[in-house]
Amino acid sequence: MTDASLMNPMFPGILGETIHETEEMQMITFKGAPLTLRGTPLKAGDPMPPFTLTDASLAEVRDTDLTGVRVFLTVPSLDTGVCDQEVRRFNEKAAELPGVTIVAVSLDLPFAQSRWCGGSGVEAVRTLSDYKDRSFGLATGTFIEELALLARAVFIVDRDGKVVYAEVVPEVADHPDYEAVFAKLRELV
C-alpha cells in the first residue's frame, strides 16, 4: 500500500504516513457501508499501549496517569444517539463497580464533551478527547480512516496494565455487548 492510498486532505499528517508492518487493516461497517480501521488492533492479553489524550481543561492525560482497573469506551461522538445511550448506561453502572475508572474517548473537542456531560448528568464516566493526534485511536486500532472518527469499542484493562477484554463493535450503529463487559468487570472487582 502506498502513501497516496492513505491520504486524507483533512488530516495529511495523520493519514499520509506509511502503514507500519505491525499495523493490521480491519474493516467495520456504518449502516452497512464498509470502513477501514487504522492502527494496531488490541486483543485480550496485550499490554495497554501508550497514548496521550486531552481533558476538559486542555491538559494532557497519558496512559501512565490512569491506574487501577480501567474501562475505555471509544465512541464516534457523544452527541449521537447510540453513543449517548452507551455512556449513560456505563454512568449508571459505575456505582456497582467500586475502584473501576470508566473513560469515554472520542474525537469530540473537550469543550463539547464537557457540555454533553453537563447536559446529560454524566458524572461517573470521565470523558477524554483524542482530537489532537489520534494517538488512542491509532494505538488501539479504532481510528476510522474514511470518517476520521473512532469506532465503537470497549477495552477493559486490569491493574497490571493488561487488556483483559477487547470488543470492537463490527457495526458502528450497534451497541457493545453490555452483558459480556459487565460480567468481565464483576470478575475484576
PDB file of C-alpha atoms in Angstrom:
ATOM      1  CA  MET A   1       0.000   0.000   0.000  1.00  0.00           C
ATOM      2  CA  THR A   2       1.409   3.405  -0.881  1.00  0.00           C
ATOM      3  CA  ASP A   3       1.320   6.699   0.952  1.00  0.00           C
ATOM      4  CA  ALA A   4      -1.026   8.098  -1.683  1.00  0.00           C
ATOM      5  CA  SER A   5      -3.667   5.479  -0.917  1.00  0.00           C
ATOM      6  CA  LEU A   6      -3.840   6.713   2.674  1.00  0.00           C
ATOM      7  CA  MET A   7      -4.030  10.441   2.015  1.00  0.00           C
ATOM      8  CA  ASN A   8      -6.867  12.370   3.546  1.00  0.00           C
ATOM      9  CA  PRO A   9      -6.768  16.098   2.742  1.00  0.00           C
ATOM     10  CA  MET A  10      -8.265  16.983   6.135  1.00  0.00           C
ATOM     11  CA  PHE A  11      -5.552  15.143   8.106  1.00  0.00           C
ATOM     12  CA  PRO A  12      -2.490  14.766   5.864  1.00  0.00           C
ATOM     13  CA  GLY A  13      -0.075  14.494   8.797  1.00  0.00           C
ATOM     14  CA  ILE A  14      -2.113  11.729  10.391  1.00  0.00           C
ATOM     15  CA  LEU A  15      -3.250   9.660   7.436  1.00  0.00           C
ATOM     16  CA  GLY A  16      -0.452  10.337   4.989  1.00  0.00           C
ATOM     17  CA  GLU A  17       2.216   8.349   6.760  1.00  0.00           C
ATOM     18  CA  THR A  18       3.259   4.887   5.733  1.00  0.00           C
ATOM     19  CA  ILE A  19       1.498   1.979   7.413  1.00  0.00           C
ATOM     20  CA  HIS A  20       3.896   0.186   9.722  1.00  0.00           C
ATOM     21  CA  GLU A  21       4.399  -3.546   9.364  1.00  0.00           C
ATOM     22  CA  THR A  22       2.753  -4.129  12.764  1.00  0.00           C
ATOM     23  CA  GLU A  23      -0.435  -2.418  11.670  1.00  0.00           C
ATOM     24  CA  GLU A  24      -3.254  -4.700  10.566  1.00  0.00           C
ATOM     25  CA  MET A  25      -6.115  -3.357   8.498  1.00  0.00           C
ATOM     26  CA  GLN A  26      -9.509  -4.215   9.942  1.00  0.00           C
ATOM     27  CA  MET A  27     -12.901  -3.499   8.474  1.00  0.00           C
ATOM     28  CA  ILE A  28     -16.142  -2.491  10.174  1.00  0.00           C
ATOM     29  CA  THR A  29     -19.374  -1.062   8.783  1.00  0.00           C
ATOM     30  CA  PHE A  30     -21.511   2.001   9.319  1.00  0.00           C
ATOM     31  CA  LYS A  31     -25.092   1.372   8.284  1.00  0.00           C
ATOM     32  CA  GLY A  32     -23.766  -1.435   6.101  1.00  0.00           C
ATOM     33  CA  ALA A  33     -21.072   0.607   4.316  1.00  0.00           C
ATOM     34  CA  PRO A  34     -17.547  -0.803   4.790  1.00  0.00           C
ATOM     35  CA  LEU A  35     -14.980   1.304   6.662  1.00  0.00           C
ATOM     36  CA  THR A  36     -11.290   0.808   7.358  1.00  0.00           C
ATOM     37  CA  LEU A  37      -9.777   0.914  10.831  1.00  0.00           C
ATOM     38  CA  ARG A  38      -6.238   2.221  11.237  1.00  0.00           C
ATOM     39  CA  GLY A  39      -3.809   1.261  13.954  1.00  0.00           C
ATOM     40  CA  THR A  40      -2.854  -1.886  15.765  1.00  0.00           C
ATOM     41  CA  PRO A  41      -5.891  -3.879  16.960  1.00  0.00           C
ATOM     42  CA  LEU A  42      -5.869  -4.723  20.663  1.00  0.00           C
ATOM     43  CA  LYS A  43      -6.814  -8.139  21.934  1.00  0.00           C
ATOM     44  CA  ALA A  44      -7.123  -9.695  25.367  1.00  0.00           C
ATOM     45  CA  GLY A  45      -3.657 -10.404  26.739  1.00  0.00           C
ATOM     46  CA  ASP A  46      -1.997  -7.389  25.099  1.00  0.00           C
ATOM     47  CA  PRO A  47      -0.430  -4.669  27.237  1.00  0.00           C
ATOM     48  CA  MET A  48      -2.310  -1.370  27.020  1.00  0.00           C
ATOM     49  CA  PRO A  49      -0.224   0.726  24.609  1.00  0.00           C
ATOM     50  CA  PRO A  50       0.947   4.266  25.357  1.00  0.00           C
ATOM     51  CA  PHE A  51      -1.348   7.155  24.391  1.00  0.00           C
ATOM     52  CA  THR A  52      -1.986  10.808  25.137  1.00  0.00           C
ATOM     53  CA  LEU A  53      -5.477  12.300  25.446  1.00  0.00           C
ATOM     54  CA  THR A  54      -6.820  15.743  26.382  1.00  0.00           C
ATOM     55  CA  ASP A  55      -9.123  16.540  29.302  1.00  0.00           C
ATOM     56  CA  ALA A  56     -11.712  19.305  29.720  1.00  0.00           C
ATOM     57  CA  SER A  57      -9.071  21.801  30.914  1.00  0.00           C
ATOM     58  CA  LEU A  58      -6.966  21.027  27.798  1.00  0.00           C
ATOM     59  CA  ALA A  59      -4.370  19.246  29.930  1.00  0.00           C
ATOM     60  CA  GLU A  60      -2.677  16.150  28.559  1.00  0.00           C
ATOM     61  CA  VAL A  61      -3.617  12.815  30.104  1.00  0.00           C
ATOM     62  CA  ARG A  62      -1.183   9.997  29.422  1.00  0.00           C
ATOM     63  CA  ASP A  63      -1.748   6.274  29.769  1.00  0.00           C
ATOM     64  CA  THR A  64       0.511   6.323  32.844  1.00  0.00           C
ATOM     65  CA  ASP A  65      -1.817   8.842  34.553  1.00  0.00           C
ATOM     66  CA  LEU A  66      -4.629   6.281  34.653  1.00  0.00           C
ATOM     67  CA  THR A  67      -4.202   3.341  37.007  1.00  0.00           C
ATOM     68  CA  GLY A  68      -6.214   0.507  38.511  1.00  0.00           C
ATOM     69  CA  VAL A  69      -8.950  -1.290  36.622  1.00  0.00           C
ATOM     70  CA  ARG A  70      -9.978   0.855  33.672  1.00  0.00           C
ATOM     71  CA  VAL A  71     -12.730   0.666  31.077  1.00  0.00           C
ATOM     72  CA  PHE A  72     -12.119   2.580  27.866  1.00  0.00           C
ATOM     73  CA  LEU A  73     -15.169   3.243  25.710  1.00  0.00           C
ATOM     74  CA  THR A  74     -14.362   4.602  22.271  1.00  0.00           C
ATOM     75  CA  VAL A  75     -17.295   6.274  20.608  1.00  0.00           C
ATOM     76  CA  PRO A  76     -17.692   8.202  17.341  1.00  0.00           C
ATOM     77  CA  SER A  77     -19.328  11.221  19.034  1.00  0.00           C
ATOM     78  CA  LEU A  78     -21.087  11.783  22.341  1.00  0.00           C
ATOM     79  CA  ASP A  79     -23.747  13.796  20.503  1.00  0.00           C
ATOM     80  CA  THR A  80     -25.187  10.757  18.702  1.00  0.00           C
ATOM     81  CA  GLY A  81     -27.982   8.539  19.953  1.00  0.00           C
ATOM     82  CA  VAL A  82     -26.155   5.230  20.421  1.00  0.00           C
ATOM     83  CA  CYS A  83     -23.070   6.904  21.961  1.00  0.00           C
ATOM     84  CA  ASP A  84     -25.258   8.908  24.331  1.00  0.00           C
ATOM     85  CA  GLN A  85     -27.119   5.767  25.446  1.00  0.00           C
ATOM     86  CA  GLU A  86     -23.906   3.771  25.843  1.00  0.00           C
ATOM     87  CA  VAL A  87     -22.107   6.315  28.025  1.00  0.00           C
ATOM     88  CA  ARG A  88     -25.229   6.921  30.134  1.00  0.00           C
ATOM     89  CA  ARG A  89     -25.543   3.157  30.707  1.00  0.00           C
ATOM     90  CA  PHE A  90     -21.935   2.923  31.928  1.00  0.00           C
ATOM     91  CA  ASN A  91     -22.505   6.014  34.081  1.00  0.00           C
ATOM     92  CA  GLU A  92     -25.463   4.288  35.778  1.00  0.00           C
ATOM     93  CA  LYS A  93     -23.486   1.041  36.243  1.00  0.00           C
ATOM     94  CA  ALA A  94     -20.448   2.806  37.725  1.00  0.00           C
ATOM     95  CA  ALA A  95     -21.891   2.753  41.269  1.00  0.00           C
ATOM     96  CA  GLU A  96     -21.800  -1.071  41.148  1.00  0.00           C
ATOM     97  CA  LEU A  97     -18.127  -1.055  40.111  1.00  0.00           C
ATOM     98  CA  PRO A  98     -16.079   0.339  43.008  1.00  0.00           C
ATOM     99  CA  GLY A  99     -12.487   1.099  42.116  1.00  0.00           C
ATOM    100  CA  VAL A 100     -13.122   0.986  38.362  1.00  0.00           C
ATOM    101  CA  THR A 101     -12.328   4.055  36.266  1.00  0.00           C
ATOM    102  CA  ILE A 102     -14.556   4.427  33.220  1.00  0.00           C
ATOM    103  CA  VAL A 103     -13.270   6.654  30.429  1.00  0.00           C
ATOM    104  CA  ALA A 104     -15.175   7.611  27.280  1.00  0.00           C
ATOM    105  CA  VAL A 105     -12.823   8.562  24.457  1.00  0.00           C
ATOM    106  CA  SER A 106     -13.968  10.374  21.327  1.00  0.00           C
ATOM    107  CA  LEU A 107     -12.642  12.902  18.852  1.00  0.00           C
ATOM    108  CA  ASP A 108     -15.154  15.468  20.119  1.00  0.00           C
ATOM    109  CA  LEU A 109     -13.466  18.627  21.337  1.00  0.00           C
ATOM    110  CA  PRO A 110     -13.048  18.730  25.127  1.00  0.00           C
ATOM    111  CA  PHE A 111     -15.484  21.685  25.296  1.00  0.00           C
ATOM    112  CA  ALA A 112     -18.176  19.657  23.548  1.00  0.00           C
ATOM    113  CA  GLN A 113     -17.512  16.695  25.841  1.00  0.00           C
ATOM    114  CA  SER A 114     -17.919  18.920  28.924  1.00  0.00           C
ATOM    115  CA  ARG A 115     -21.128  20.437  27.574  1.00  0.00           C
ATOM    116  CA  TRP A 116     -22.531  16.978  26.835  1.00  0.00           C
ATOM    117  CA  CYS A 117     -21.636  15.643  30.303  1.00  0.00           C
ATOM    118  CA  GLY A 118     -23.236  18.651  31.990  1.00  0.00           C
ATOM    119  CA  GLY A 119     -26.397  18.372  29.922  1.00  0.00           C
ATOM    120  CA  SER A 120     -26.603  14.613  30.379  1.00  0.00           C
ATOM    121  CA  GLY A 121     -25.855  14.446  34.088  1.00  0.00           C
ATOM    122  CA  VAL A 122     -22.906  12.121  33.478  1.00  0.00           C
ATOM    123  CA  GLU A 123     -20.531  12.361  36.424  1.00  0.00           C
ATOM    124  CA  ALA A 124     -19.141   8.841  36.908  1.00  0.00           C
ATOM    125  CA  VAL A 125     -17.622   8.497  33.428  1.00  0.00           C
ATOM    126  CA  ARG A 126     -14.594  10.613  32.601  1.00  0.00           C
ATOM    127  CA  THR A 127     -14.505  11.982  29.058  1.00  0.00           C
ATOM    128  CA  LEU A 128     -11.177  12.466  27.296  1.00  0.00           C
ATOM    129  CA  SER A 129     -10.554  13.666  23.760  1.00  0.00           C
ATOM    130  CA  ASP A 130      -8.268  12.160  21.143  1.00  0.00           C
ATOM    131  CA  TYR A 131      -8.657  15.208  18.879  1.00  0.00           C
ATOM    132  CA  LYS A 132      -5.014  16.344  18.885  1.00  0.00           C
ATOM    133  CA  ASP A 133      -3.095  13.452  17.393  1.00  0.00           C
ATOM    134  CA  ARG A 134      -5.430  10.432  17.369  1.00  0.00           C
ATOM    135  CA  SER A 135      -2.881   8.529  19.475  1.00  0.00           C
ATOM    136  CA  PHE A 136      -5.538   6.479  21.296  1.00  0.00           C
ATOM    137  CA  GLY A 137      -7.366   5.557  18.101  1.00  0.00           C
ATOM    138  CA  LEU A 138      -4.166   4.528  16.350  1.00  0.00           C
ATOM    139  CA  ALA A 139      -2.786   2.713  19.427  1.00  0.00           C
ATOM    140  CA  THR A 140      -5.993   0.668  19.779  1.00  0.00           C
ATOM    141  CA  GLY A 141      -6.862   0.152  16.117  1.00  0.00           C
ATOM    142  CA  THR A 142     -10.098   2.140  16.388  1.00  0.00           C
ATOM    143  CA  PHE A 143      -9.412   5.122  14.112  1.00  0.00           C
ATOM    144  CA  ILE A 144     -11.857   5.068  11.178  1.00  0.00           C
ATOM    145  CA  GLU A 145      -9.878   6.103   8.101  1.00  0.00           C
ATOM    146  CA  GLU A 146     -12.790   7.325   5.976  1.00  0.00           C
ATOM    147  CA  LEU A 147     -14.628   9.309   8.676  1.00  0.00           C
ATOM    148  CA  ALA A 148     -11.728  10.483  10.870  1.00  0.00           C
ATOM    149  CA  LEU A 149     -13.729   9.292  13.891  1.00  0.00           C
ATOM    150  CA  LEU A 150     -13.273   6.498  16.407  1.00  0.00           C
ATOM    151  CA  ALA A 151     -15.060   3.184  16.081  1.00  0.00           C
ATOM    152  CA  ARG A 152     -17.298   1.947  18.860  1.00  0.00           C
ATOM    153  CA  ALA A 153     -15.210  -0.283  21.117  1.00  0.00           C
ATOM    154  CA  VAL A 154     -14.757  -1.339  24.740  1.00  0.00           C
ATOM    155  CA  PHE A 155     -11.421  -2.218  26.325  1.00  0.00           C
ATOM    156  CA  ILE A 156     -11.025  -3.359  29.916  1.00  0.00           C
ATOM    157  CA  VAL A 157      -7.533  -3.023  31.365  1.00  0.00           C
ATOM    158  CA  ASP A 158      -6.563  -4.700  34.638  1.00  0.00           C
ATOM    159  CA  ARG A 159      -4.463  -3.246  37.471  1.00  0.00           C
ATOM    160  CA  ASP A 160      -1.285  -4.521  35.786  1.00  0.00           C
ATOM    161  CA  GLY A 161      -1.969  -2.681  32.535  1.00  0.00           C
ATOM    162  CA  LYS A 162      -3.027  -5.774  30.595  1.00  0.00           C
ATOM    163  CA  VAL A 163      -6.053  -5.744  28.296  1.00  0.00           C
ATOM    164  CA  VAL A 164      -8.440  -8.399  29.632  1.00  0.00           C
ATOM    165  CA  TYR A 165     -11.409  -7.617  27.369  1.00  0.00           C
ATOM    166  CA  ALA A 166     -11.460  -6.134  23.876  1.00  0.00           C
ATOM    167  CA  GLU A 167     -14.521  -5.599  21.725  1.00  0.00           C
ATOM    168  CA  VAL A 168     -14.623  -3.569  18.534  1.00  0.00           C
ATOM    169  CA  VAL A 169     -18.271  -3.422  17.538  1.00  0.00           C
ATOM    170  CA  PRO A 170     -18.486  -4.598  13.880  1.00  0.00           C
ATOM    171  CA  GLU A 171     -21.344  -2.189  13.014  1.00  0.00           C
ATOM    172  CA  VAL A 172     -20.772   1.353  14.304  1.00  0.00           C
ATOM    173  CA  ALA A 173     -24.511   1.936  14.790  1.00  0.00           C
ATOM    174  CA  ASP A 174     -24.814  -1.078  17.149  1.00  0.00           C
ATOM    175  CA  HIS A 175     -24.271  -1.236  20.908  1.00  0.00           C
ATOM    176  CA  PRO A 176     -21.435  -3.186  22.525  1.00  0.00           C
ATOM    177  CA  ASP A 177     -22.162  -6.462  24.334  1.00  0.00           C
ATOM    178  CA  TYR A 178     -23.013  -4.916  27.715  1.00  0.00           C
ATOM    179  CA  GLU A 179     -23.574  -8.240  29.446  1.00  0.00           C
ATOM    180  CA  ALA A 180     -20.120  -9.542  28.462  1.00  0.00           C
ATOM    181  CA  VAL A 181     -18.469  -6.277  29.565  1.00  0.00           C
ATOM    182  CA  PHE A 182     -20.222  -6.200  32.938  1.00  0.00           C
ATOM    183  CA  ALA A 183     -19.569  -9.906  33.531  1.00  0.00           C
ATOM    184  CA  LYS A 184     -15.827  -9.360  32.979  1.00  0.00           C
ATOM    185  CA  LEU A 185     -15.870  -6.323  35.281  1.00  0.00           C
ATOM    186  CA  ARG A 186     -17.597  -8.312  38.047  1.00  0.00           C
ATOM    187  CA  GLU A 187     -14.670 -10.764  37.878  1.00  0.00           C
ATOM    188  CA  LEU A 188     -12.221  -7.918  38.492  1.00  0.00           C
ATOM    189  CA  VAL A 189     -13.883  -6.055  41.368  1.00  0.00           C
TER     190      VAL A 189
END
